[in-house]
Tab-separated table of C-alpha atoms (C1' of nucleotides) in Angstrom:
chain	number	residue	atom	x	y	z
A	1	MET	CA	-26.391	45.291	-20.367
A	2	THR	CA	-27.932	48.289	-22.160
A	3	ASN	CA	-25.712	50.488	-24.249
A	4	THR	CA	-25.241	54.129	-23.571
A	5	PRO	CA	-26.716	56.211	-26.320
A	6	LEU	CA	-26.580	59.495	-24.417
A	7	THR	CA	-26.732	62.965	-25.671
A	8	ARG	CA	-23.891	65.141	-24.632
A	9	SER	CA	-25.694	67.032	-21.847
A	10	GLU	CA	-27.026	63.707	-20.490
A	11	ALA	CA	-23.551	62.359	-20.384
A	12	LYS	CA	-22.302	65.486	-18.594
A	13	ASP	CA	-25.078	65.320	-16.087
A	14	LEU	CA	-24.312	61.691	-15.422
A	15	THR	CA	-20.644	62.518	-14.821
A	16	ARG	CA	-21.613	65.382	-12.495
A	17	ARG	CA	-23.827	63.082	-10.453
A	18	ARG	CA	-21.016	60.518	-10.356
A	19	LEU	CA	-18.736	63.207	-8.977
A	20	ILE	CA	-21.240	64.238	-6.279
A	21	ARG	CA	-21.868	60.645	-5.359
A	22	ALA	CA	-18.153	59.858	-5.115
A	23	ALA	CA	-17.536	63.084	-3.109
A	24	LEU	CA	-20.261	62.183	-0.564
A	25	GLU	CA	-18.783	58.702	-0.074
A	26	ILE	CA	-15.212	60.020	0.301
A	27	LEU	CA	-16.393	62.705	2.727
A	28	ASP	CA	-18.199	60.156	4.779
A	29	LYS	CA	-15.347	57.640	4.775
A	30	GLU	CA	-12.275	59.943	5.034
A	31	GLY	CA	-13.581	63.208	6.283
A	32	GLU	CA	-13.049	66.676	4.830
A	33	ALA	CA	-9.291	66.332	5.014
A	34	GLY	CA	-9.425	63.377	2.637
A	35	LEU	CA	-11.705	65.052	0.086
A	36	THR	CA	-9.405	66.028	-2.754
A	37	THR	CA	-10.111	66.739	-6.414
A	38	VAL	CA	-7.733	63.899	-7.263
A	39	LYS	CA	-9.706	61.336	-5.336
A	40	VAL	CA	-13.150	62.552	-6.354
A	41	ALA	CA	-12.254	62.700	-10.033
A	42	LYS	CA	-10.598	59.313	-9.998
A	43	ALA	CA	-13.517	57.723	-8.118
A	44	ALA	CA	-15.858	59.217	-10.728
A	45	GLY	CA	-13.667	57.884	-13.594
A	46	ILE	CA	-12.371	61.107	-15.056
A	47	ALA	CA	-9.131	63.043	-15.055
A	48	GLN	CA	-8.386	65.379	-12.136
A	49	SER	CA	-8.383	68.409	-14.436
A	50	SER	CA	-11.822	67.486	-15.817
A	51	PHE	CA	-13.204	68.088	-12.362
A	52	TYR	CA	-13.168	71.761	-13.264
A	53	VAL	CA	-15.468	71.232	-16.149
A	54	HIS	CA	-18.235	70.566	-13.625
A	55	PHE	CA	-17.268	72.755	-10.698
A	56	LYS	CA	-15.627	76.143	-10.541
A	57	ASP	CA	-13.460	75.008	-7.633
A	58	LYS	CA	-13.533	72.756	-4.597
A	59	GLN	CA	-15.709	75.281	-2.698
A	60	ASP	CA	-18.268	74.968	-5.469
A	61	LEU	CA	-18.318	71.201	-4.990
A	62	LEU	CA	-18.950	71.564	-1.253
A	63	ARG	CA	-21.710	73.930	-1.926
A	64	ALA	CA	-23.315	71.444	-4.357
A	65	LEU	CA	-22.824	68.691	-1.765
A	66	GLY	CA	-24.730	70.788	0.748
A	67	ASP	CA	-27.584	71.261	-1.687
A	68	GLU	CA	-27.642	67.631	-2.652
A	69	GLY	CA	-27.462	66.526	0.976
A	70	GLY	CA	-30.282	68.746	1.981
A	71	GLU	CA	-32.419	67.624	-0.967
A	72	ARG	CA	-31.736	63.879	-0.102
A	73	LEU	CA	-32.656	64.556	3.524
A	74	ARG	CA	-35.842	66.336	2.765
A	75	ARG	CA	-36.815	63.525	0.428
A	76	ALA	CA	-36.053	60.922	3.092
A	77	MET	CA	-38.065	62.840	5.703
A	78	ARG	CA	-40.960	63.297	3.264
A	79	GLU	CA	-40.917	59.555	2.448
A	80	ALA	CA	-40.746	58.517	6.074
A	81	ARG	CA	-43.643	60.935	6.875
A	82	ARG	CA	-45.686	59.543	3.967
A	83	GLN	CA	-45.365	56.049	5.298
A	84	ALA	CA	-46.177	57.228	8.804
A	85	ARG	CA	-49.412	58.865	7.594
A	86	GLU	CA	-50.912	55.402	7.365
A	87	ALA	CA	-50.545	55.113	11.109
A	88	PRO	CA	-53.870	54.305	12.725
A	89	THR	CA	-54.009	55.443	16.348
A	90	GLU	CA	-52.978	58.715	17.962
A	91	LEU	CA	-50.512	56.884	20.119
A	92	GLU	CA	-48.775	55.580	16.990
A	93	SER	CA	-48.749	59.101	15.623
A	94	HIS	CA	-46.692	60.304	18.620
A	95	ARG	CA	-44.261	57.479	18.213
A	96	ASP	CA	-44.029	58.483	14.587
A	97	THR	CA	-42.654	61.834	15.582
A	98	PHE	CA	-39.534	59.935	16.732
A	99	ARG	CA	-39.603	57.152	14.172
A	100	ILE	CA	-39.634	59.520	11.206
A	101	PRO	CA	-36.224	61.074	11.867
A	102	LEU	CA	-34.819	57.795	12.851
A	103	ASP	CA	-35.957	56.201	9.599
A	104	ALA	CA	-34.796	59.120	7.536
A	105	ILE	CA	-31.334	58.962	9.151
A	106	SER	CA	-31.136	55.192	8.660
A	107	ARG	CA	-31.728	55.796	4.999
A	108	HIS	CA	-28.838	58.132	4.723
A	109	PRO	CA	-26.492	57.655	7.668
A	110	GLU	CA	-23.605	59.440	5.856
A	111	LEU	CA	-25.573	62.658	5.884
A	112	LEU	CA	-25.943	62.681	9.703
A	113	ARG	CA	-22.283	61.866	10.170
A	114	ILE	CA	-21.268	64.630	7.769
A	115	GLN	CA	-23.655	67.075	9.406
A	116	LEU	CA	-22.567	66.345	12.947
A	117	ARG	CA	-18.899	66.781	11.898
A	118	ALA	CA	-19.535	70.036	10.111
A	119	ARG	CA	-21.767	71.486	12.708
A	120	HIS	CA	-19.005	72.445	15.092
A	121	ASP	CA	-16.185	72.916	12.592
A	122	PRO	CA	-15.583	76.596	12.031
A	123	SER	CA	-13.507	75.928	8.892
A	124	SER	CA	-16.058	73.698	7.148
A	125	PRO	CA	-17.862	75.129	4.080
A	126	LEU	CA	-20.628	72.640	4.943
A	127	ARG	CA	-21.546	74.465	8.114
A	128	GLU	CA	-24.515	76.135	6.474
A	129	PHE	CA	-25.870	72.647	5.475
A	130	ALA	CA	-25.296	71.447	9.003
A	131	THR	CA	-27.072	74.391	10.546
A	132	GLU	CA	-30.033	74.143	8.167
A	133	THR	CA	-30.365	70.403	8.721
A	134	ALA	CA	-30.258	70.742	12.495
A	135	LYS	CA	-32.883	73.417	12.238
A	136	ALA	CA	-35.112	71.086	10.120
A	137	TYR	CA	-34.941	68.457	12.770
A	138	ARG	CA	-35.569	70.935	15.622
A	139	ASP	CA	-38.579	72.399	13.796
A	140	HIS	CA	-39.811	68.861	13.345
A	141	HIS	CA	-39.897	68.367	17.068
A	142	ALA	CA	-41.096	71.863	17.816
A	143	ALA	CA	-44.068	71.191	15.523
A	144	ASP	CA	-44.786	68.050	17.484
A	145	LEU	CA	-44.804	69.984	20.773
A	146	ALA	CA	-47.121	72.598	19.248
A	147	ALA	CA	-49.458	69.906	17.966
A	148	LEU	CA	-49.715	68.626	21.484
A	149	GLY	CA	-50.796	72.018	22.729
A	150	TYR	CA	-47.493	73.215	24.177
A	151	THR	CA	-46.973	76.799	23.026
A	152	ALA	CA	-45.003	79.674	24.512
A	153	ASP	CA	-46.348	83.026	25.472
A	154	ASN	CA	-43.325	84.320	27.180
A	155	GLU	CA	-39.609	84.248	26.964
A	156	ARG	CA	-39.032	81.635	29.614
A	157	ASP	CA	-41.505	79.125	28.088
A	158	ARG	CA	-40.071	79.783	24.659
A	159	ARG	CA	-36.618	78.881	25.937
A	160	ARG	CA	-38.005	75.816	27.621
A	161	LEU	CA	-39.648	74.465	24.482
A	162	GLU	CA	-36.510	75.175	22.497
A	163	MET	CA	-34.354	73.414	24.983
A	164	ILE	CA	-36.610	70.371	24.933
A	165	ALA	CA	-36.721	70.234	21.190
A	166	GLU	CA	-32.900	70.580	21.070
A	167	GLY	CA	-32.403	67.956	23.779
A	168	ILE	CA	-34.746	65.445	22.134
A	169	ASN	CA	-33.177	66.120	18.733
A	170	ALA	CA	-29.647	65.489	20.160
A	171	ALA	CA	-30.831	62.282	21.816
A	172	THR	CA	-32.461	61.230	18.564
A	173	ASN	CA	-29.220	61.754	16.604
A	174	ALA	CA	-27.185	59.859	19.278
A	175	LEU	CA	-29.572	56.872	19.130
A	176	ALA	CA	-29.585	56.962	15.401
A	177	ILE	CA	-25.815	56.778	15.355
A	178	GLY	CA	-25.953	53.899	17.758
A	179	HIS	CA	-28.502	52.156	15.515
A	180	ILE	CA	-26.305	52.701	12.468
A	181	GLU	CA	-23.291	51.412	14.258
A	182	GLY	CA	-25.310	48.266	15.264
A	183	ARG	CA	-25.370	48.871	19.033
A	184	TYR	CA	-29.145	49.306	19.061
A	185	PRO	CA	-30.489	46.956	16.474
A	186	GLU	CA	-34.147	47.717	16.994
A	187	ILE	CA	-35.483	51.102	15.958
A	188	GLU	CA	-38.615	50.527	18.069
A	189	GLU	CA	-36.497	50.207	21.228
A	190	ALA	CA	-34.872	53.555	20.457
A	191	VAL	CA	-38.347	55.046	19.807
A	192	ASP	CA	-39.399	53.771	23.212
A	193	VAL	CA	-36.596	55.566	24.962
A	194	LEU	CA	-37.266	58.829	23.036
A	195	VAL	CA	-40.891	58.628	23.840
A	196	ALA	CA	-40.134	58.145	27.514
A	197	LEU	CA	-37.668	61.070	27.565
A	198	SER	CA	-40.180	63.190	25.777
A	199	ARG	CA	-42.982	62.276	28.213
A	200	GLY	CA	-40.862	63.348	31.158
A	201	ALA	CA	-40.402	66.787	29.543
A	202	LEU	CA	-44.141	67.079	28.772
A	203	ARG	CA	-45.111	66.111	32.308
A	204	TRP	CA	-42.763	68.722	33.689
A	205	LEU	CA	-44.247	71.391	31.343
A	206	ARG	CA	-47.775	70.539	32.522
A	207	ALA	CA	-46.665	70.684	36.128
A	208	THR	CA	-45.043	74.124	35.863
A	209	GLN	CA	-47.221	75.701	33.237
A	210	THR	CA	-49.892	77.527	35.253
A	211	GLY	CA	-48.138	77.505	38.637
A	212	SER	CA	-44.929	79.490	39.429
B	1	MET	CA	7.628	92.527	35.526
B	2	THR	CA	9.718	89.693	36.754
B	3	ASN	CA	12.765	88.404	34.846
B	4	THR	CA	13.043	84.937	33.499
B	5	PRO	CA	15.932	83.167	35.286
B	6	LEU	CA	14.882	79.764	34.041
B	7	THR	CA	16.876	76.576	33.757
B	8	ARG	CA	17.045	75.075	30.373
B	9	SER	CA	14.549	72.274	31.013
B	10	GLU	CA	12.122	74.778	32.595
B	11	ALA	CA	12.345	76.937	29.522
B	12	LYS	CA	11.791	73.982	27.231
B	13	ASP	CA	8.835	72.871	29.221
B	14	LEU	CA	7.364	76.316	29.061
B	15	THR	CA	7.744	76.447	25.326
B	16	ARG	CA	6.118	73.009	25.079
B	17	ARG	CA	3.086	74.241	27.101
B	18	ARG	CA	2.954	77.326	24.993
B	19	LEU	CA	2.801	75.109	21.838
B	20	ILE	CA	-0.044	72.956	23.283
B	21	ARG	CA	-1.870	76.026	24.374
B	22	ALA	CA	-1.572	77.628	20.966
B	23	ALA	CA	-2.547	74.433	19.214
B	24	LEU	CA	-5.744	73.984	21.291
B	25	GLU	CA	-6.779	77.513	20.518
B	26	ILE	CA	-6.056	77.164	16.764
B	27	LEU	CA	-7.855	73.820	16.739
B	28	ASP	CA	-10.905	75.388	18.381
B	29	LYS	CA	-10.931	78.520	16.224
B	30	GLU	CA	-9.924	77.130	12.817
B	31	GLY	CA	-10.532	73.369	12.988
B	32	GLU	CA	-8.168	70.570	12.241
B	33	ALA	CA	-7.643	71.827	8.671
B	34	GLY	CA	-6.260	75.073	10.049
B	35	LEU	CA	-3.862	73.387	12.441
B	36	THR	CA	-0.414	73.675	10.812
B	37	THR	CA	3.066	73.522	12.359
B	38	VAL	CA	3.585	77.029	10.883
B	39	LYS	CA	0.757	78.582	12.754
B	40	VAL	CA	1.333	76.676	16.000
B	41	ALA	CA	4.980	77.552	16.117
B	42	LYS	CA	4.393	81.224	15.213
B	43	ALA	CA	1.626	81.545	17.788
B	44	ALA	CA	4.023	80.050	20.388
B	45	GLY	CA	6.799	82.429	19.375
B	46	ILE	CA	9.289	80.011	17.898
B	47	ALA	CA	10.458	79.076	14.386
B	48	GLN	CA	8.519	76.452	12.460
B	49	SER	CA	11.441	74.039	12.432
B	50	SER	CA	11.775	74.286	16.249
B	51	PHE	CA	8.367	72.697	16.495
B	52	TYR	CA	10.197	69.366	15.933
B	53	VAL	CA	12.306	69.843	19.015
B	54	HIS	CA	9.227	69.265	21.040
B	55	PHE	CA	7.214	66.911	18.929
B	56	LYS	CA	8.246	64.053	16.649
B	57	ASP	CA	5.693	65.083	14.071
B	58	LYS	CA	2.224	66.555	13.838
B	59	GLN	CA	0.638	63.226	14.819
B	60	ASP	CA	2.656	63.441	18.038
B	61	LEU	CA	1.260	66.853	18.772
B	62	LEU	CA	-2.285	65.676	18.239
B	63	ARG	CA	-1.631	62.747	20.605
B	64	ALA	CA	-0.362	65.194	23.275
B	65	LEU	CA	-3.440	67.371	22.712
B	66	GLY	CA	-5.633	64.412	23.394
B	67	ASP	CA	-3.791	63.635	26.581
B	68	GLU	CA	-3.843	67.277	27.689
B	69	GLY	CA	-7.532	67.700	26.785
B	70	GLY	CA	-8.469	64.497	28.719
B	71	GLU	CA	-6.449	65.634	31.701
B	72	ARG	CA	-8.091	69.114	31.724
B	73	LEU	CA	-11.515	67.551	31.377
B	74	ARG	CA	-10.999	65.066	34.175
B	75	ARG	CA	-9.695	67.901	36.375
B	76	ALA	CA	-12.747	69.978	35.562
B	77	MET	CA	-15.082	67.069	36.228
B	78	ARG	CA	-13.326	66.273	39.527
B	79	GLU	CA	-13.440	69.864	40.671
B	80	ALA	CA	-17.183	70.128	39.766
B	81	ARG	CA	-17.826	66.866	41.621
B	82	ARG	CA	-15.944	68.187	44.646
B	83	GLN	CA	-18.147	71.200	44.794
B	84	ALA	CA	-21.265	69.076	44.348
B	85	ARG	CA	-20.430	66.882	47.280
B	86	GLU	CA	-21.519	69.669	49.521
B	87	ALA	CA	-25.089	69.202	48.154
B	88	PRO	CA	-27.542	69.145	51.049
B	89	THR	CA	-30.603	67.293	49.864
B	90	GLU	CA	-30.992	64.216	47.723
B	91	LEU	CA	-32.898	66.264	45.141
B	92	GLU	CA	-29.951	68.587	44.894
B	93	SER	CA	-27.669	65.613	44.458
B	94	HIS	CA	-29.660	64.397	41.501
B	95	ARG	CA	-29.578	67.862	39.928
B	96	ASP	CA	-25.850	67.783	40.429
B	97	THR	CA	-25.574	64.806	38.144
B	98	PHE	CA	-26.542	67.163	35.365
B	99	ARG	CA	-24.996	70.315	36.678
B	100	ILE	CA	-21.564	68.733	36.999
B	101	PRO	CA	-21.050	68.015	33.267
B	102	LEU	CA	-22.581	71.340	32.353
B	103	ASP	CA	-20.153	73.174	34.613
B	104	ALA	CA	-17.189	71.129	33.498
B	105	ILE	CA	-18.039	71.927	29.832
B	106	SER	CA	-18.606	75.607	30.546
B	107	ARG	CA	-15.162	75.740	32.045
B	108	HIS	CA	-13.535	74.343	28.879
B	109	PRO	CA	-15.980	74.771	26.015
B	110	GLU	CA	-13.292	74.292	23.352
B	111	LEU	CA	-12.782	70.756	24.556
B	112	LEU	CA	-16.397	69.803	23.889
B	113	ARG	CA	-16.308	71.452	20.505
B	114	ILE	CA	-13.126	69.609	19.506
B	115	GLN	CA	-14.529	66.369	20.895
B	116	LEU	CA	-17.888	66.553	19.035
B	117	ARG	CA	-16.010	67.378	15.835
B	118	ALA	CA	-13.482	64.538	16.104
B	119	ARG	CA	-16.061	62.041	17.253
B	120	HIS	CA	-17.491	61.385	13.812
B	121	ASP	CA	-14.405	62.272	11.692
B	122	PRO	CA	-12.733	59.063	10.544
B	123	SER	CA	-9.587	60.990	9.541
B	124	SER	CA	-9.060	62.634	12.850
B	125	PRO	CA	-6.216	61.504	15.130
B	126	LEU	CA	-8.257	62.878	17.978
B	127	ARG	CA	-10.885	60.219	17.641
B	128	GLU	CA	-9.550	58.228	20.553
B	129	PHE	CA	-9.769	61.265	22.726
B	130	ALA	CA	-13.262	61.883	21.599
B	131	THR	CA	-14.385	58.291	22.148
B	132	GLU	CA	-12.811	58.220	25.627
B	133	THR	CA	-14.368	61.538	26.619
B	134	ALA	CA	-17.795	60.421	25.411
B	135	LYS	CA	-17.362	57.245	27.452
B	136	ALA	CA	-16.475	59.183	30.563
B	137	TYR	CA	-19.654	61.211	30.306
B	138	ARG	CA	-21.733	58.102	29.572
B	139	ASP	CA	-20.172	56.296	32.561
B	140	HIS	CA	-21.020	59.410	34.679
B	141	HIS	CA	-24.662	59.102	33.786
B	142	ALA	CA	-24.717	55.299	33.971
B	143	ALA	CA	-23.323	55.594	37.537
B	144	ASP	CA	-26.203	57.950	38.377
B	145	LEU	CA	-28.670	55.491	37.105
B	146	ALA	CA	-27.063	52.682	39.105
B	147	ALA	CA	-27.092	54.888	42.236
B	148	LEU	CA	-30.833	55.263	41.800
B	149	GLY	CA	-31.260	51.498	41.748
B	150	TYR	CA	-31.623	50.919	38.081
B	151	THR	CA	-29.451	47.945	37.113
B	152	ALA	CA	-29.686	45.502	34.173
B	153	ASP	CA	-29.895	41.755	34.615
B	154	ASN	CA	-30.616	41.038	30.984
B	155	GLU	CA	-29.664	42.127	27.526
B	156	ARG	CA	-32.755	44.251	26.833
B	157	ASP	CA	-32.401	46.152	30.064
B	158	ARG	CA	-28.712	46.645	29.519
B	159	ARG	CA	-29.490	48.115	26.149
B	160	ARG	CA	-32.212	50.335	27.633
B	161	LEU	CA	-29.891	51.813	30.318
B	162	GLU	CA	-27.228	52.418	27.779
B	163	MET	CA	-29.610	54.127	25.387
B	164	ILE	CA	-30.943	56.380	28.175
B	165	ALA	CA	-27.371	57.310	29.283
B	166	GLU	CA	-26.326	58.016	25.720
B	167	GLY	CA	-29.528	60.009	25.057
B	168	ILE	CA	-29.146	62.082	28.235
B	169	ASN	CA	-25.495	62.627	27.482
B	170	ALA	CA	-26.279	63.931	23.953
B	171	ALA	CA	-28.974	66.201	25.304
B	172	THR	CA	-26.524	67.487	27.925
B	173	ASN	CA	-23.867	68.274	25.298
B	174	ALA	CA	-26.461	69.962	23.111
B	175	LEU	CA	-27.703	72.229	25.895
B	176	ALA	CA	-24.129	72.833	27.018
B	177	ILE	CA	-23.345	74.142	23.507
B	178	GLY	CA	-26.512	76.259	23.622
B	179	HIS	CA	-25.364	77.676	26.939
B	180	ILE	CA	-21.870	78.424	25.642
B	181	GLU	CA	-23.369	80.134	22.595
B	182	GLY	CA	-25.548	82.273	24.839
B	183	ARG	CA	-28.921	80.919	23.827
B	184	TYR	CA	-29.566	79.423	27.275
B	185	PRO	CA	-27.947	81.855	29.716
B	186	GLU	CA	-29.135	80.058	32.813
B	187	ILE	CA	-27.505	76.751	33.621
B	188	GLU	CA	-30.212	75.980	36.154
B	189	GLU	CA	-32.846	76.097	33.360
B	190	ALA	CA	-30.892	73.567	31.375
B	191	VAL	CA	-30.623	71.437	34.479
B	192	ASP	CA	-34.373	71.591	34.876
B	193	VAL	CA	-34.901	70.280	31.345
B	194	LEU	CA	-32.416	67.464	31.792
B	195	VAL	CA	-33.971	66.466	35.120
B	196	ALA	CA	-37.344	66.389	33.417
B	197	LEU	CA	-36.113	64.212	30.480
B	198	SER	CA	-34.340	61.940	32.866
B	199	ARG	CA	-37.422	61.495	35.088
B	200	GLY	CA	-39.447	60.497	32.045
B	201	ALA	CA	-36.979	57.691	31.341
B	202	LEU	CA	-36.935	56.581	34.999
B	203	ARG	CA	-40.749	56.520	35.161
B	204	TRP	CA	-40.778	54.341	32.027
B	205	LEU	CA	-38.199	51.988	33.491
B	206	ARG	CA	-40.215	51.569	36.634
B	207	ALA	CA	-43.416	50.974	34.691
B	208	THR	CA	-41.902	48.263	32.491
B	209	GLN	CA	-39.356	46.778	34.854
B	210	THR	CA	-41.327	43.915	36.416
B	211	GLY	CA	-44.100	43.669	33.842
B	212	SER	CA	-43.778	42.463	30.265
C	1	DA	C1'	-20.133	67.179	-45.789
C	2	DA	C1'	-18.255	70.944	-43.441
C	3	DT	C1'	-17.992	73.384	-39.292
C	4	DT	C1'	-18.551	74.258	-34.539
C	5	DT	C1'	-18.940	72.956	-29.833
C	6	DC	C1'	-17.302	70.994	-25.685
C	7	DA	C1'	-16.356	67.119	-22.328
C	8	DC	C1'	-12.311	65.247	-21.470
C	9	DC	C1'	-7.218	64.642	-21.485
C	10	DG	C1'	-2.035	65.220	-20.054
C	11	DA	C1'	1.227	68.475	-18.650
C	12	DT	C1'	2.480	71.801	-15.528
C	13	DA	C1'	2.796	76.223	-12.861
C	14	DG	C1'	1.833	77.685	-8.350
C	15	DT	C1'	0.876	77.155	-3.413
C	16	DA	C1'	0.965	75.323	1.243
C	17	DC	C1'	2.750	72.440	4.253
C	18	DT	C1'	5.816	68.747	6.473
C	19	DA	C1'	10.048	67.413	8.000
C	20	DT	C1'	15.264	67.484	7.798
C	21	DC	C1'	19.874	69.541	8.197
C	22	DG	C1'	23.910	72.085	9.433
C	23	DG	C1'	24.910	76.133	12.120
C	24	DT	C1'	24.846	79.117	16.505
C	25	DG	C1'	25.125	80.773	21.075
C	26	DA	C1'	24.108	80.359	25.640
C	27	DA	C1'	23.407	77.219	29.475
C	28	DA	C1'	25.287	73.234	31.873
C	29	DC	C1'	28.891	70.436	33.091
C	30	DT	C1'	33.950	69.249	33.905
D	1	DA	C1'	38.538	78.070	31.746
D	2	DG	C1'	37.568	74.667	28.614
D	3	DT	C1'	34.215	71.505	26.814
D	4	DT	C1'	29.785	69.609	25.997
D	5	DT	C1'	24.917	69.905	25.375
D	6	DC	C1'	20.880	71.450	23.186
D	7	DA	C1'	16.969	74.688	22.229
D	8	DC	C1'	16.453	77.311	18.619
D	9	DC	C1'	17.373	79.242	13.905
D	10	DG	C1'	17.272	79.790	8.536
D	11	DA	C1'	17.384	77.305	4.433
D	12	DT	C1'	15.536	73.882	1.809
D	13	DA	C1'	14.247	69.217	-0.132
D	14	DG	C1'	10.127	66.643	-0.659
D	15	DT	C1'	5.220	65.944	-0.938
D	16	DA	C1'	0.371	66.709	-1.873
D	17	DC	C1'	-2.872	69.310	-3.731
D	18	DT	C1'	-5.315	73.196	-6.582
D	19	DA	C1'	-6.162	75.217	-10.664
D	20	DT	C1'	-4.943	76.517	-15.579
D	21	DC	C1'	-3.823	75.660	-20.452
D	22	DG	C1'	-3.656	73.999	-25.044
D	23	DG	C1'	-4.812	69.923	-27.557
D	24	DT	C1'	-8.163	66.162	-29.191
D	25	DG	C1'	-12.004	63.613	-30.938
D	26	DA	C1'	-16.690	62.768	-31.087
D	27	DA	C1'	-21.252	64.856	-30.783
D	28	DA	C1'	-24.067	68.509	-32.388
D	29	DT	C1'	-25.074	71.944	-35.614
D	30	DT	C1'	-25.104	74.079	-40.149
DNA sequence: AATTTCACCGATAGTACTATCGGTGAAACT
DNA sequence: AGTTTCACCGATAGTACTATCGGTGAAATT
């Protein structure tokens, strides 16, 4: 194994990353209640008091976790999108709309779990992260709807599109969790279901767009 | 105001219900982290130490909250179903499948919030409550699919129906939260969206049922 | 080579909460 | 009327965690 001839700031940065990594794992496995400076520091291999060399306080760590989580998620989405761009047909491209988030989530399941938990917890400092993440997914689906020519020119239609994007997003998350937990081994099967649900919404939009 | 000529056990029962009521409110407003015996007891108007007259420990309270929450939810679902039984047409009856959970949730929004939070929190003693509640909703939707003649005779179809029920359920919860938060003021509009999503899934099932 | 910087350490003060204990008075029982 | 029961109380021991502080040695700087 290679030695560690690190400069001081490199070593500090490494420790900081170890702390964040450990914190994310503990957060995922034990929840926010189990996230203590004692456990995080120990898991990162330093003394509890040294935690404060890297973070002002626990709140500061949570903030960093939100940033890091968002960063990872955007990276995963970008990567999934990059792979999808090689998709040949237009049909495939529509399937991609659903495959991209599923792939991104599968890459970092802990982020979805943490997000879903924080989303409805008024006491969680990660709520901002959860809200932003949810918005990113919703925008993703809203962009898909817009690309298919479904736009809103009044309040009612705007609400409809938002509800559809939110519903599809929630279904995507639920199936992603099921996939992570092993109940739905095949991502393509989940994509099938999401495409079917989505088509129902689109058909309804078309049927009611010009009429009443 | 009426006096309180209560027997001892009546008074104790009243206090116990006050504790559960206070605990549910604190849980909803401040999350599990904010739920302490100090706050619950104070909110119920008794001393912190008297909390232990009614519950063995905090765990015991959480267990009681799960029971109480499940009870309230089942009552709300039953009541909503009772009202729905007066539905005239078959179309209305199908809409009711989605209106019932939405109504039930609107009646006790705190229970959904608590459930969604606990569902993915490994440290939460309320996880069982969350799992059971989620199952109750899923069964509700699965029963609807069965009533429409969609049954599974192989593994793949079983998975499909489960994924659809789970997806619809997740969408229902998401729209219910949106309704509670005021973004979707009209329940009927949410029902429209859910019906549309559902129809897409049913159409897909029909199209692929006998073929490939 | 001498000096400074600083990531890390152990010890510990402070805080918040859980759970127990002995005491009290009014309700319930005899 | 006398006795027992028990819901509730204040006090407090015990536990877990946060955050601070002075000290240390090796890296960085001079």
